[in-house]
């Protein structure tokens, strides 16, 4: 069963954790483009506080409300006005079964949504209303972005002088040390072949992981997550 906060989020909480972790990386970065982007987005992130001072779970307890949807499906009290000026207001007489009423409400919602969607030519079926939300139409593939973060932050940045087979071996060693088995598997694209085998394919994949992670760091510094990567 979802908790109240999760039910008010447009996306899974893990998306916001990744955003938080990439912002921490951006704040620690020495890249000129990232530093300049952070200056431009300083006002945007002002309500996030000091993300480097504490871990995500502690931070989320205080800041999680920033990601909750401002408008949600709810029952209005008598004389209460809707918070969303674009909300669909319906009258539902409770004189039929819930199944019949649900069908009728569904038809009304679909009709109203199609009219609104046609007017604004939306590509996405969801338009977030939270103060902070994912870049529209580009919700990340969570597992892939998690792996990018892990490899970039926890292996590559620990010693950027390690390259080639040594870096692939370092990645393998890092994953094998993880206590939980479900997180201890090296991504298939980066599995290290035998010593006499060609490593060009996993190395090419590894470069993609690092390049994409760096792009997400810059996107976050510019105030969006995940953005195009």
PDB file of C-alpha atoms in Angstrom:
ATOM      1  CA  UNK A   1       0.000   0.000   0.000  1.00  0.00           C
ATOM      2  CA  UNK A   2       1.366   3.424  -0.965  1.00  0.00           C
ATOM      3  CA  UNK A   3       2.103   5.939   1.751  1.00  0.00           C
ATOM      4  CA  UNK A   4       0.421   9.338   1.511  1.00  0.00           C
ATOM      5  CA  UNK A   5       3.518  11.070   0.161  1.00  0.00           C
ATOM      6  CA  UNK A   6       4.172   8.444  -2.503  1.00  0.00           C
ATOM      7  CA  UNK A   7       0.566   8.748  -3.695  1.00  0.00           C
ATOM      8  CA  UNK A   8       1.139  12.467  -4.288  1.00  0.00           C
ATOM      9  CA  UNK A   9       4.271  11.957  -6.385  1.00  0.00           C
ATOM     10  CA  UNK A  10       4.083  11.981 -10.173  1.00  0.00           C
ATOM     11  CA  UNK A  11       6.922   9.419 -10.363  1.00  0.00           C
ATOM     12  CA  UNK A  12       8.597   6.813  -8.173  1.00  0.00           C
ATOM     13  CA  UNK A  13      10.638   8.216  -5.309  1.00  0.00           C
ATOM     14  CA  UNK A  14      13.766   6.551  -6.696  1.00  0.00           C
ATOM     15  CA  UNK A  15      13.735   9.112  -9.521  1.00  0.00           C
ATOM     16  CA  UNK A  16      14.117  11.921  -7.005  1.00  0.00           C
ATOM     17  CA  UNK A  17      16.836  10.065  -5.121  1.00  0.00           C
ATOM     18  CA  UNK A  18      18.843   9.818  -8.328  1.00  0.00           C
ATOM     19  CA  UNK A  19      18.271  13.508  -8.998  1.00  0.00           C
ATOM     20  CA  UNK A  20      19.536  14.250  -5.488  1.00  0.00           C
ATOM     21  CA  UNK A  21      22.648  12.087  -5.953  1.00  0.00           C
ATOM     22  CA  UNK A  22      23.506  13.642  -9.313  1.00  0.00           C
ATOM     23  CA  UNK A  23      23.122  17.114  -7.810  1.00  0.00           C
ATOM     24  CA  UNK A  24      25.594  16.135  -5.108  1.00  0.00           C
ATOM     25  CA  UNK A  25      28.004  15.100  -7.848  1.00  0.00           C
ATOM     26  CA  UNK A  26      27.462  18.387  -9.659  1.00  0.00           C
ATOM     27  CA  UNK A  27      28.183  20.357  -6.488  1.00  0.00           C
ATOM     28  CA  UNK A  28      31.506  18.521  -6.122  1.00  0.00           C
ATOM     29  CA  UNK A  29      32.470  18.826  -9.778  1.00  0.00           C
ATOM     30  CA  UNK A  30      35.405  20.913 -10.971  1.00  0.00           C
ATOM     31  CA  UNK A  31      34.135  21.054 -14.539  1.00  0.00           C
ATOM     32  CA  UNK A  32      33.795  24.642 -15.719  1.00  0.00           C
ATOM     33  CA  UNK A  33      30.518  24.041 -17.569  1.00  0.00           C
ATOM     34  CA  UNK A  34      28.990  22.398 -14.495  1.00  0.00           C
ATOM     35  CA  UNK A  35      30.134  25.168 -12.148  1.00  0.00           C
ATOM     36  CA  UNK A  36      28.712  27.842 -14.449  1.00  0.00           C
ATOM     37  CA  UNK A  37      25.434  25.949 -14.818  1.00  0.00           C
ATOM     38  CA  UNK A  38      25.092  25.677 -11.031  1.00  0.00           C
ATOM     39  CA  UNK A  39      25.458  29.440 -10.736  1.00  0.00           C
ATOM     40  CA  UNK A  40      22.627  29.925 -13.228  1.00  0.00           C
ATOM     41  CA  UNK A  41      20.358  27.458 -11.427  1.00  0.00           C
ATOM     42  CA  UNK A  42      21.185  28.582  -7.879  1.00  0.00           C
ATOM     43  CA  UNK A  43      17.753  30.139  -7.319  1.00  0.00           C
ATOM     44  CA  UNK A  44      16.013  27.032  -8.608  1.00  0.00           C
ATOM     45  CA  UNK A  45      17.727  24.810  -6.029  1.00  0.00           C
ATOM     46  CA  UNK A  46      17.604  27.222  -3.116  1.00  0.00           C
ATOM     47  CA  UNK A  47      14.807  25.276  -1.378  1.00  0.00           C
ATOM     48  CA  UNK A  48      16.771  22.023  -1.552  1.00  0.00           C
ATOM     49  CA  UNK A  49      19.170  23.221   1.119  1.00  0.00           C
ATOM     50  CA  UNK A  50      22.612  21.708   1.608  1.00  0.00           C
ATOM     51  CA  UNK A  51      22.373  18.351  -0.176  1.00  0.00           C
ATOM     52  CA  UNK A  52      25.993  17.571   0.669  1.00  0.00           C
ATOM     53  CA  UNK A  53      25.394  17.748   4.422  1.00  0.00           C
ATOM     54  CA  UNK A  54      23.161  14.687   4.801  1.00  0.00           C
ATOM     55  CA  UNK A  55      22.039  11.511   3.063  1.00  0.00           C
ATOM     56  CA  UNK A  56      18.964  11.255   0.918  1.00  0.00           C
ATOM     57  CA  UNK A  57      16.652   9.554   3.426  1.00  0.00           C
ATOM     58  CA  UNK A  58      17.202  12.199   6.097  1.00  0.00           C
ATOM     59  CA  UNK A  59      16.912  14.988   3.526  1.00  0.00           C
ATOM     60  CA  UNK A  60      13.734  13.513   2.024  1.00  0.00           C
ATOM     61  CA  UNK A  61      11.890  13.586   5.329  1.00  0.00           C
ATOM     62  CA  UNK A  62      12.207  17.362   5.315  1.00  0.00           C
ATOM     63  CA  UNK A  63      12.233  18.177   1.599  1.00  0.00           C
ATOM     64  CA  UNK A  64      10.062  15.461   0.083  1.00  0.00           C
ATOM     65  CA  UNK A  65       7.027  17.733   0.030  1.00  0.00           C
ATOM     66  CA  UNK A  66       8.699  19.811  -2.703  1.00  0.00           C
ATOM     67  CA  UNK A  67       8.073  16.958  -5.144  1.00  0.00           C
ATOM     68  CA  UNK A  68       4.437  16.315  -4.275  1.00  0.00           C
ATOM     69  CA  UNK A  69       1.834  17.178  -6.874  1.00  0.00           C
ATOM     70  CA  UNK A  70       0.011  20.425  -6.126  1.00  0.00           C
ATOM     71  CA  UNK A  71      -3.164  19.075  -7.730  1.00  0.00           C
ATOM     72  CA  UNK A  72      -4.498  15.580  -7.190  1.00  0.00           C
ATOM     73  CA  UNK A  73      -7.719  13.620  -7.523  1.00  0.00           C
ATOM     74  CA  UNK A  74      -9.731  14.288  -4.396  1.00  0.00           C
ATOM     75  CA  UNK A  75     -13.216  14.759  -3.037  1.00  0.00           C
ATOM     76  CA  UNK A  76     -14.227  18.405  -2.700  1.00  0.00           C
ATOM     77  CA  UNK A  77     -16.110  19.542   0.350  1.00  0.00           C
ATOM     78  CA  UNK A  78     -19.358  21.518  -0.072  1.00  0.00           C
ATOM     79  CA  UNK A  79     -18.619  25.084  -1.305  1.00  0.00           C
ATOM     80  CA  UNK A  80     -14.915  24.194  -1.726  1.00  0.00           C
ATOM     81  CA  UNK A  81     -13.306  25.436  -4.935  1.00  0.00           C
ATOM     82  CA  UNK A  82     -10.894  23.265  -6.956  1.00  0.00           C
ATOM     83  CA  UNK A  83      -7.212  24.135  -6.570  1.00  0.00           C
ATOM     84  CA  UNK A  84      -6.522  23.469 -10.244  1.00  0.00           C
ATOM     85  CA  UNK A  85      -8.263  25.933 -12.607  1.00  0.00           C
ATOM     86  CA  UNK A  86      -8.133  23.273 -15.328  1.00  0.00           C
ATOM     87  CA  UNK A  87      -9.762  20.581 -13.206  1.00  0.00           C
ATOM     88  CA  UNK A  88     -12.764  18.716 -14.538  1.00  0.00           C
ATOM     89  CA  UNK A  89     -15.734  19.204 -12.218  1.00  0.00           C
ATOM     90  CA  UNK A  90     -18.405  16.527 -12.337  1.00  0.00           C
ATOM     91  CA  UNK A  91     -21.604  15.699 -10.509  1.00  0.00           C
ATOM     92  CA  UNK A  92     -21.941  12.053  -9.531  1.00  0.00           C
ATOM     93  CA  UNK A  93     -25.365  11.073  -8.162  1.00  0.00           C
ATOM     94  CA  UNK A  94     -24.879   7.997  -6.004  1.00  0.00           C
ATOM     95  CA  UNK A  95     -27.959   6.215  -7.331  1.00  0.00           C
ATOM     96  CA  UNK A  96     -26.189   3.498  -9.317  1.00  0.00           C
ATOM     97  CA  UNK A  97     -23.586   0.861  -8.659  1.00  0.00           C
ATOM     98  CA  UNK A  98     -19.919   1.946  -8.392  1.00  0.00           C
ATOM     99  CA  UNK A  99     -19.185  -0.087 -11.547  1.00  0.00           C
ATOM    100  CA  UNK A 100     -21.725   1.835 -13.651  1.00  0.00           C
ATOM    101  CA  UNK A 101     -20.698   5.178 -12.186  1.00  0.00           C
ATOM    102  CA  UNK A 102     -17.030   4.447 -12.803  1.00  0.00           C
ATOM    103  CA  UNK A 103     -17.714   3.726 -16.491  1.00  0.00           C
ATOM    104  CA  UNK A 104     -19.599   6.997 -16.894  1.00  0.00           C
ATOM    105  CA  UNK A 105     -16.939   9.033 -15.096  1.00  0.00           C
ATOM    106  CA  UNK A 106     -14.234   7.357 -17.182  1.00  0.00           C
ATOM    107  CA  UNK A 107     -16.001   8.407 -20.383  1.00  0.00           C
ATOM    108  CA  UNK A 108     -16.282  12.015 -19.170  1.00  0.00           C
ATOM    109  CA  UNK A 109     -12.618  12.132 -18.168  1.00  0.00           C
ATOM    110  CA  UNK A 110     -11.484  10.716 -21.516  1.00  0.00           C
ATOM    111  CA  UNK A 111     -13.615  13.194 -23.446  1.00  0.00           C
ATOM    112  CA  UNK A 112     -12.353  16.171 -21.435  1.00  0.00           C
ATOM    113  CA  UNK A 113      -8.732  14.974 -21.610  1.00  0.00           C
ATOM    114  CA  UNK A 114      -8.885  14.536 -25.389  1.00  0.00           C
ATOM    115  CA  UNK A 115     -10.278  18.041 -25.814  1.00  0.00           C
ATOM    116  CA  UNK A 116      -7.556  19.530 -23.619  1.00  0.00           C
ATOM    117  CA  UNK A 117      -4.842  17.438 -25.223  1.00  0.00           C
ATOM    118  CA  UNK A 118      -5.935  18.486 -28.708  1.00  0.00           C
ATOM    119  CA  UNK A 119      -5.826  22.161 -27.745  1.00  0.00           C
ATOM    120  CA  UNK A 120      -2.327  22.034 -26.269  1.00  0.00           C
ATOM    121  CA  UNK A 121      -0.915  19.292 -28.560  1.00  0.00           C
ATOM    122  CA  UNK A 122       0.637  17.488 -25.609  1.00  0.00           C
ATOM    123  CA  UNK A 123       2.960  14.609 -26.311  1.00  0.00           C
ATOM    124  CA  UNK A 124       2.910  13.371 -22.726  1.00  0.00           C
ATOM    125  CA  UNK A 125      -0.167  12.066 -20.920  1.00  0.00           C
ATOM    126  CA  UNK A 126       1.109  13.432 -17.624  1.00  0.00           C
ATOM    127  CA  UNK A 127       1.868  17.064 -16.861  1.00  0.00           C
ATOM    128  CA  UNK A 128       3.395  17.355 -13.415  1.00  0.00           C
ATOM    129  CA  UNK A 129       2.216  20.137 -11.119  1.00  0.00           C
ATOM    130  CA  UNK A 130       4.870  19.773  -8.395  1.00  0.00           C
ATOM    131  CA  UNK A 131       7.377  22.557  -7.739  1.00  0.00           C
ATOM    132  CA  UNK A 132      10.122  20.150  -8.833  1.00  0.00           C
ATOM    133  CA  UNK A 133       9.433  17.485 -11.421  1.00  0.00           C
ATOM    134  CA  UNK A 134      11.216  15.365 -13.977  1.00  0.00           C
ATOM    135  CA  UNK A 135      11.842  16.847 -17.395  1.00  0.00           C
ATOM    136  CA  UNK A 136       8.664  16.289 -19.386  1.00  0.00           C
ATOM    137  CA  UNK A 137       8.559  13.181 -21.521  1.00  0.00           C
ATOM    138  CA  UNK A 138      11.934  11.866 -20.384  1.00  0.00           C
ATOM    139  CA  UNK A 139      11.444   9.822 -17.231  1.00  0.00           C
ATOM    140  CA  UNK A 140      14.686   7.880 -16.824  1.00  0.00           C
ATOM    141  CA  UNK A 141      15.125   4.140 -17.107  1.00  0.00           C
ATOM    142  CA  UNK A 142      15.809   3.701 -13.423  1.00  0.00           C
ATOM    143  CA  UNK A 143      18.080   0.676 -13.528  1.00  0.00           C
ATOM    144  CA  UNK A 144      20.248   2.105 -16.315  1.00  0.00           C
ATOM    145  CA  UNK A 145      20.651   5.483 -14.613  1.00  0.00           C
ATOM    146  CA  UNK A 146      21.425   3.794 -11.276  1.00  0.00           C
ATOM    147  CA  UNK A 147      24.205   1.827 -12.933  1.00  0.00           C
ATOM    148  CA  UNK A 148      25.572   4.965 -14.610  1.00  0.00           C
ATOM    149  CA  UNK A 149      25.649   6.704 -11.239  1.00  0.00           C
ATOM    150  CA  UNK A 150      27.329   3.745  -9.525  1.00  0.00           C
ATOM    151  CA  UNK A 151      30.014   3.253 -12.149  1.00  0.00           C
ATOM    152  CA  UNK A 152      30.732   6.954 -12.577  1.00  0.00           C
ATOM    153  CA  UNK A 153      30.670   7.994  -8.914  1.00  0.00           C
ATOM    154  CA  UNK A 154      31.807   4.892  -7.064  1.00  0.00           C
ATOM    155  CA  UNK A 155      34.420   3.535  -9.453  1.00  0.00           C
ATOM    156  CA  UNK A 156      35.510   5.953 -12.180  1.00  0.00           C
ATOM    157  CA  UNK A 157      35.746   9.116 -10.057  1.00  0.00           C
ATOM    158  CA  UNK A 158      37.546   7.283  -7.255  1.00  0.00           C
ATOM    159  CA  UNK A 159      40.617   7.061  -9.482  1.00  0.00           C
ATOM    160  CA  UNK A 160      40.321   8.566 -12.961  1.00  0.00           C
ATOM    161  CA  UNK A 161      43.794   7.306 -13.863  1.00  0.00           C
ATOM    162  CA  UNK A 162      42.496   3.727 -14.007  1.00  0.00           C
ATOM    163  CA  UNK A 163      41.575   2.863 -17.600  1.00  0.00           C
ATOM    164  CA  UNK A 164      41.053  -0.060 -19.981  1.00  0.00           C
ATOM    165  CA  UNK A 165      40.921  -3.583 -18.573  1.00  0.00           C
ATOM    166  CA  UNK A 166      41.970  -2.288 -15.156  1.00  0.00           C
ATOM    167  CA  UNK A 167      38.843  -0.155 -15.000  1.00  0.00           C
ATOM    168  CA  UNK A 168      36.609  -3.051 -16.027  1.00  0.00           C
ATOM    169  CA  UNK A 169      38.271  -5.179 -13.333  1.00  0.00           C
ATOM    170  CA  UNK A 170      37.719  -2.416 -10.774  1.00  0.00           C
ATOM    171  CA  UNK A 171      34.026  -2.321 -11.703  1.00  0.00           C
ATOM    172  CA  UNK A 172      33.745  -6.098 -11.371  1.00  0.00           C
ATOM    173  CA  UNK A 173      35.460  -6.002  -7.970  1.00  0.00           C
ATOM    174  CA  UNK A 174      33.164  -3.208  -6.766  1.00  0.00           C
ATOM    175  CA  UNK A 175      29.999  -5.099  -7.656  1.00  0.00           C
ATOM    176  CA  UNK A 176      31.226  -8.363  -6.168  1.00  0.00           C
ATOM    177  CA  UNK A 177      31.788  -6.644  -2.814  1.00  0.00           C
ATOM    178  CA  UNK A 178      28.149  -5.646  -2.521  1.00  0.00           C
ATOM    179  CA  UNK A 179      26.305  -7.508   0.217  1.00  0.00           C
ATOM    180  CA  UNK A 180      22.903  -7.786  -1.456  1.00  0.00           C
ATOM    181  CA  UNK A 181      22.992 -10.313  -4.290  1.00  0.00           C
ATOM    182  CA  UNK A 182      20.488  -8.424  -6.450  1.00  0.00           C
ATOM    183  CA  UNK A 183      22.879  -5.452  -6.539  1.00  0.00           C
ATOM    184  CA  UNK A 184      26.031  -7.541  -6.942  1.00  0.00           C
ATOM    185  CA  UNK A 185      25.728  -8.277 -10.631  1.00  0.00           C
ATOM    186  CA  UNK A 186      27.914  -6.424 -13.096  1.00  0.00           C
ATOM    187  CA  UNK A 187      25.776  -4.911 -15.907  1.00  0.00           C
ATOM    188  CA  UNK A 188      25.797  -7.330 -18.847  1.00  0.00           C
ATOM    189  CA  UNK A 189      27.185  -4.648 -21.159  1.00  0.00           C
ATOM    190  CA  UNK A 190      30.291  -4.374 -18.962  1.00  0.00           C
ATOM    191  CA  UNK A 191      31.024  -8.014 -18.189  1.00  0.00           C
ATOM    192  CA  UNK A 192      34.764  -8.577 -18.463  1.00  0.00           C
ATOM    193  CA  UNK A 193      35.724 -11.307 -20.994  1.00  0.00           C
ATOM    194  CA  UNK A 194      38.656 -13.679 -20.623  1.00  0.00           C
ATOM    195  CA  UNK A 195      42.210 -12.358 -20.770  1.00  0.00           C
ATOM    196  CA  UNK A 196      42.733 -13.334 -24.402  1.00  0.00           C
ATOM    197  CA  UNK A 197      39.348 -11.962 -25.516  1.00  0.00           C
ATOM    198  CA  UNK A 198      38.647  -8.651 -27.223  1.00  0.00           C
ATOM    199  CA  UNK A 199      37.478  -6.008 -24.700  1.00  0.00           C
ATOM    200  CA  UNK A 200      36.544  -3.356 -27.275  1.00  0.00           C
ATOM    201  CA  UNK A 201      32.789  -3.919 -26.847  1.00  0.00           C
ATOM    202  CA  UNK A 202      32.620  -3.611 -23.024  1.00  0.00           C
ATOM    203  CA  UNK A 203      35.036  -0.661 -23.192  1.00  0.00           C
ATOM    204  CA  UNK A 204      32.824   1.074 -25.738  1.00  0.00           C
ATOM    205  CA  UNK A 205      29.817   0.452 -23.473  1.00  0.00           C
ATOM    206  CA  UNK A 206      31.754   1.751 -20.493  1.00  0.00           C
ATOM    207  CA  UNK A 207      32.603   4.977 -22.293  1.00  0.00           C
ATOM    208  CA  UNK A 208      28.900   5.403 -23.020  1.00  0.00           C
ATOM    209  CA  UNK A 209      28.042   4.927 -19.344  1.00  0.00           C
ATOM    210  CA  UNK A 210      30.554   7.559 -18.281  1.00  0.00           C
ATOM    211  CA  UNK A 211      29.615  10.012 -21.033  1.00  0.00           C
ATOM    212  CA  UNK A 212      25.918   9.705 -20.220  1.00  0.00           C
ATOM    213  CA  UNK A 213      26.553  10.123 -16.492  1.00  0.00           C
ATOM    214  CA  UNK A 214      28.529  13.304 -17.198  1.00  0.00           C
ATOM    215  CA  UNK A 215      25.690  14.590 -19.376  1.00  0.00           C
ATOM    216  CA  UNK A 216      23.158  13.961 -16.604  1.00  0.00           C
ATOM    217  CA  UNK A 217      25.427  15.797 -14.137  1.00  0.00           C
ATOM    218  CA  UNK A 218      25.392  18.803 -16.475  1.00  0.00           C
ATOM    219  CA  UNK A 219      21.629  18.545 -17.012  1.00  0.00           C
ATOM    220  CA  UNK A 220      21.077  18.540 -13.258  1.00  0.00           C
ATOM    221  CA  UNK A 221      23.414  21.496 -12.836  1.00  0.00           C
ATOM    222  CA  UNK A 222      21.206  23.272 -15.366  1.00  0.00           C
ATOM    223  CA  UNK A 223      18.145  22.468 -13.284  1.00  0.00           C
ATOM    224  CA  UNK A 224      16.597  19.443 -14.973  1.00  0.00           C
ATOM    225  CA  UNK A 225      16.586  15.692 -14.459  1.00  0.00           C
ATOM    226  CA  UNK A 226      17.210  13.581 -16.344  1.00  0.00           C
ATOM    227  CA  UNK A 227      17.128  15.672 -19.512  1.00  0.00           C
ATOM    228  CA  UNK A 228      18.568  14.303 -22.739  1.00  0.00           C
ATOM    229  CA  UNK A 229      21.495  11.985 -22.197  1.00  0.00           C
TER     230      UNK A 229
END
